Phi, psi and omega in degrees: 000118183273162177297323181297318180296318180295318179297317179297320178298320179293328179282335179289319187300310179298318179299323179295317180296319179296318180295319179297318180298316179296316181290325177296320178297317178296321180296320179293329176296315177300315185292330183278350181293148173298159184301327183259015185288137170061288190256023176099189187298329184261008187301314183296314180299319179294321179296317178296319179300316178295319179298320177299314180299313183296317180295316180297318179292315183295308183291317180299315180291319182294311179293322177299322178295317179298316180298315184295324179293341179256020174080019179246155181294137181297330182297329177290327175296322177294322177293315178297323177300319177295320177299319180294328179281348182271200182292346182292327181226296182301315179291338178277320181282320185218072187300321181299314180295319181296319181288329179289318183283307180261073187289148175269003176300128186304319181294317180291317183293328182296332181295309182286329178297324180297318178295320180296318180294322175295325177298324177300313181298317182291324177296320178290326174300312180295320177300317178296320180296330180272359179276112184261095180293335177295325177295320179298315180295326184284325185291317177108206192281339185301318183292331178291319178298314181295315184291323181293309178291328180289343175264314187296312185297306180292331178296315178298319179298314181294319180295317180294320180300320181298333182286345182248003180291148176298149180300332182294341180272356182241127178301324180225096183301340179287344179259039182296328179294315179295318177299322177296323178295317178295314182294319178298319178294318181298328180276345190256344185264138174263156179271109182301317185300314183286320177300314181296324180300312182289320179297319179292319180298326180275008182058036180254004185298328180262352177289151181305314182294322178299319180290325176296317181298312181296316181298320179296319178295323178297313180297317179299318178300314181297314178299319182298318181287331173292320177297317179298322179299314179292318179299320178299320178296320178295316181296326179295323179282346176090341180200171181277103179242134189296309184297310176300324179296314178297321178297316180297315179299318180295319180293320177296318179298317179296319178298317181294317179298314179299317184298318186267010173239271180295318182300319179301314180294322179296317179297314178302315183295318182293318180293318178296315182298316181291322179295322186270339189256325185275143175255343180289158185289144173058032180296322181295321179296320177299316180295321178298317178295324176294318177301314179300314181297317181295316181290327175294321177295322179297314179294327177293322181292329180273004172094015176241170187290151181295340183297329179296316178298318180294320180295314180294321177301319178297320178299313182294319179296318180296334180273353183298128183288346184262356183284113183275161185296324183288328176292315178298321179294321178297315180293318179297325182298311183290326179291314182291323185280328186247299191284326181294311178298326181290315182296309183291329174296317178294324177297319177295323178299327181284348179265132180240097183291346179295337180292341180286356172293338175288119183304324180296312180294324179295317179293321177296321178294318178296319178296319178299318180296315181293314180297318180297315183292313181295317180297315183288313179298315182295319180295314179292320178299315180298317179297322177295318179293322177298325180282000176092017180282157175286170181299316181295320179294318180295324177295319178297318179296315179298321178295319182293318185288351184277003178274117179270297174060227190296322187297314181295323180296320178295314179300313181296323179295321177296315178298321179293317181293334179269003180063030174271325179249142175279167178297324179293317179293323176299316179299320179297318181293318179297318178298315177299315181297317182294315183292317179294325180290318180292332180280336187294312184305310179295325178297315182290322177299319178295316184291317181290328180294345180268000186254112176284166179250135179274172187296317182297315180294322180298319179298318179295317180297318179297320179296318182289330176295329177296329180298330180296330179265357185287153177271312183293320183295339181266353179291140180247335185201140182247143171246123186241124180236113183220163170248194186266014181280167176303320180292327177293316179294321179296319177298319178298320178296317178297323178298321177296322178295322181289313186273339186291335182291342180230009183064037187291129175301134184227134174251122181257116174257115182257122181273132177294144179297147178103348179264303176247336181265173180286175185280051175269172182289125179276120181264007180079183185279357188301317181294320179295320178299316179300320182292319178299313182293323178298313178295321180296318179298317179301312184293315181298320180296319181293317181293317180300319182289320185285324187248004177052052181219158181267122181262131180290154177292150177294131175275102187256124174249127185242137177213137178264130181245140176281341179189165179224135179227176177301324182293315182291323178291320178297321179296320179284323185293335181295345179286346175101095178229143179272343185200139173251119177258129182239130175221097186231145184295307184262089181255346185237151171276176179299327181281355177096359177271168179289145183293153176303324180296317179293321175300319182294319180299310184292340178297334184272001183236120183273341185277190179296144178249149173229105182258126175258115190233154176272136172293156183300328181267009183287145178276352182099348179276128183277147181286159174252117180281119180213179179302128180096342177296142181255129173251124183264131179235104173283135179230159180219015177093357180272163180295323182291330177287329175293322175301318180297320177296320177300315179296316180299320179293323177295325178286328184279329188302310183297329185259003183054040177279168179260150176239129174249121180260121184247119177256113177267104188290141175287345179276054181280190185296134172225115181066032175084003178226157180275129186274348181224141181242319189285325181056038183297318180294317180299316181293326177295319178295317180293325178294321178300317180289324177297321175296321178295324179295325176298320178301320180276347184071035183247138177283130184230139173248147180234152179206150176239131179239130181234356187253021179204160174291158184305314184296321180290321178296320179293316180298323179293319179293322178296320180297339178281353175128016177288135181268342184204141176246130176241117185237138170269127183227163180248130177288126179275145177298150180140170182285330182258153180286122182210134184243013178104164184292325182296313179298318179297318181291322179295316179300326180282341189257334190266163182249004181245167176297151180235129175257116177260113175263108189259149176290174178299147180291136176266114178217160181288162178298324180294320180293319178299317181296321181296316179296317180298316181293323177295318179296326181284000000 
């Protein structure tokens, strides 16, 4: 915590209090207006509703900001903000204003409650989207041991505690079993979001223990919502009846099986279809919300709570291969900015800490806190020890799992809305959730700080850190444009190698012969499709073997085009692609420049380009990438040349080919002498690529050349036996496609295919707008 942060936090608090006072005064003015004042019969109610929203957002965001600056989760600040606006502080200091703004009138209260209930569904949608089931599969059995004992022990403690609670704490003492199920669930689930926040902050997200902790929290969350679904069914029936219980369990099981089989494919198809078909803004987000709503309705129809449907919908949406980061960010933005502060603020409003002035309730709350902490810590600790963890590791796991946070508040809110929990018991659970959550970050930081990293784990973490800077690892979708020529088929194969390692969605546009290619027989897209799948299989097999993970099949969309222009490419590009791969027979004019047709095609794509071209001395026969084949990568220290090295390594990995990285130093001869001797910068660049090669498991050779121009040095290396050249180039501004003199000279000198990985096109805002309008 820096001095600047502390000073800023102190400056936020007075401004926040002044703003709350002003808004509260305005809110009481709205509330005091006659029913028909100013804006008609509903004017006063609408004004109070707006005042409630503004206060919850202002206080929740302000207190959350203060909490986050002090190393605590912002969501707890939003919950505390709601408590401060409730009877615990605002209602104690200025009861008349608090009762006027946050009215208990059913009609008025239902307005804000509706927003809060929608917030629950959206929060569960977001939680599901952040649930990485692949991480659970990768970590292994340890997380299952931790999550099972970490749920059973505190659940039993909570259920047993409910049987001894005074009748005054239960709205209906005859439903003690159902109350025990709610209390047991509230004590047993950890908050994935808060656990992940601290683990990420400590740079433990890629550590083995960090992944075990996150995976265990994910499993606990999933188990918890299944328990809530069954509990809701029991509560609906009014008592524990065997036949209805078995029916509910069977229906939930059937829903889960359907969701993760047919449902998964339907969700993927709907997201892809909306992304590719709609032109209106945020269409994908609308479809995601519809998916959430339909699945919530299904769970409601089978007699369990809608939160299960929203949570499962989030998991499926998060696994969609077509979901881009900016779409996910947009959805997360509106949920985090609007619905999260309102829901947690409303949960805080329902808690009245003044009741803890009663010594009996205070002691019961303390007992609940102790039982919850010991049960959760002990259960997770026991699971860690059973899984073979050391004492320090098991302590860290127990510390992490003790964060309740958002999940418990949602569970308790459901119990309160169903009249299973009383307001006093709800206040006790919220207090327990807040205190355990606030205690977890310092405990986990202390526990994780005591754990050293061994050499094997350090090597894996370093390799994964390289992925953050990688070009290929960040690609989400490929656009492939080829004809039926040998170079087109070879490009399709390379696209499969690039996308197959991650199951990357790929769109194949096959150009009919006679438009850009020569008048040879057009065999249709079948050959190109085969080449893409062949490369994808190779890549997926290599990744699966090296990383012991299951790679999804490439989602391939194929379409035959009679021609391609800037307009048609721009229309396709708006669907969101990270890279355009081009493989066309006739790419050059007689003078050696790119054809007008190729210039026109690339004009419609603003992102990076990958052109697969024949060298001037090429016979037209494409190379076969196999063990021992050499791929040459010239580099010069720029980011685009590093991208090219990343691409070359991705192409070499499936076939166990070799990569030779050639650095042609700019410190070449000047006046008959060499101007540089140490080559420190060059060697640093080559070491960076060598480290990247270790990540891919590819053998790499490096060389520095200072006695020749770049094109001649590259041509000499090709003559030694390189089968493919991969170059990073920069698109030059202008009407025609041009990548600089070096690239032009290399294409004229070599006898093998050349892959030019080009940076994004530099064009004016007017030119971009013109292409976009033509495409639309």
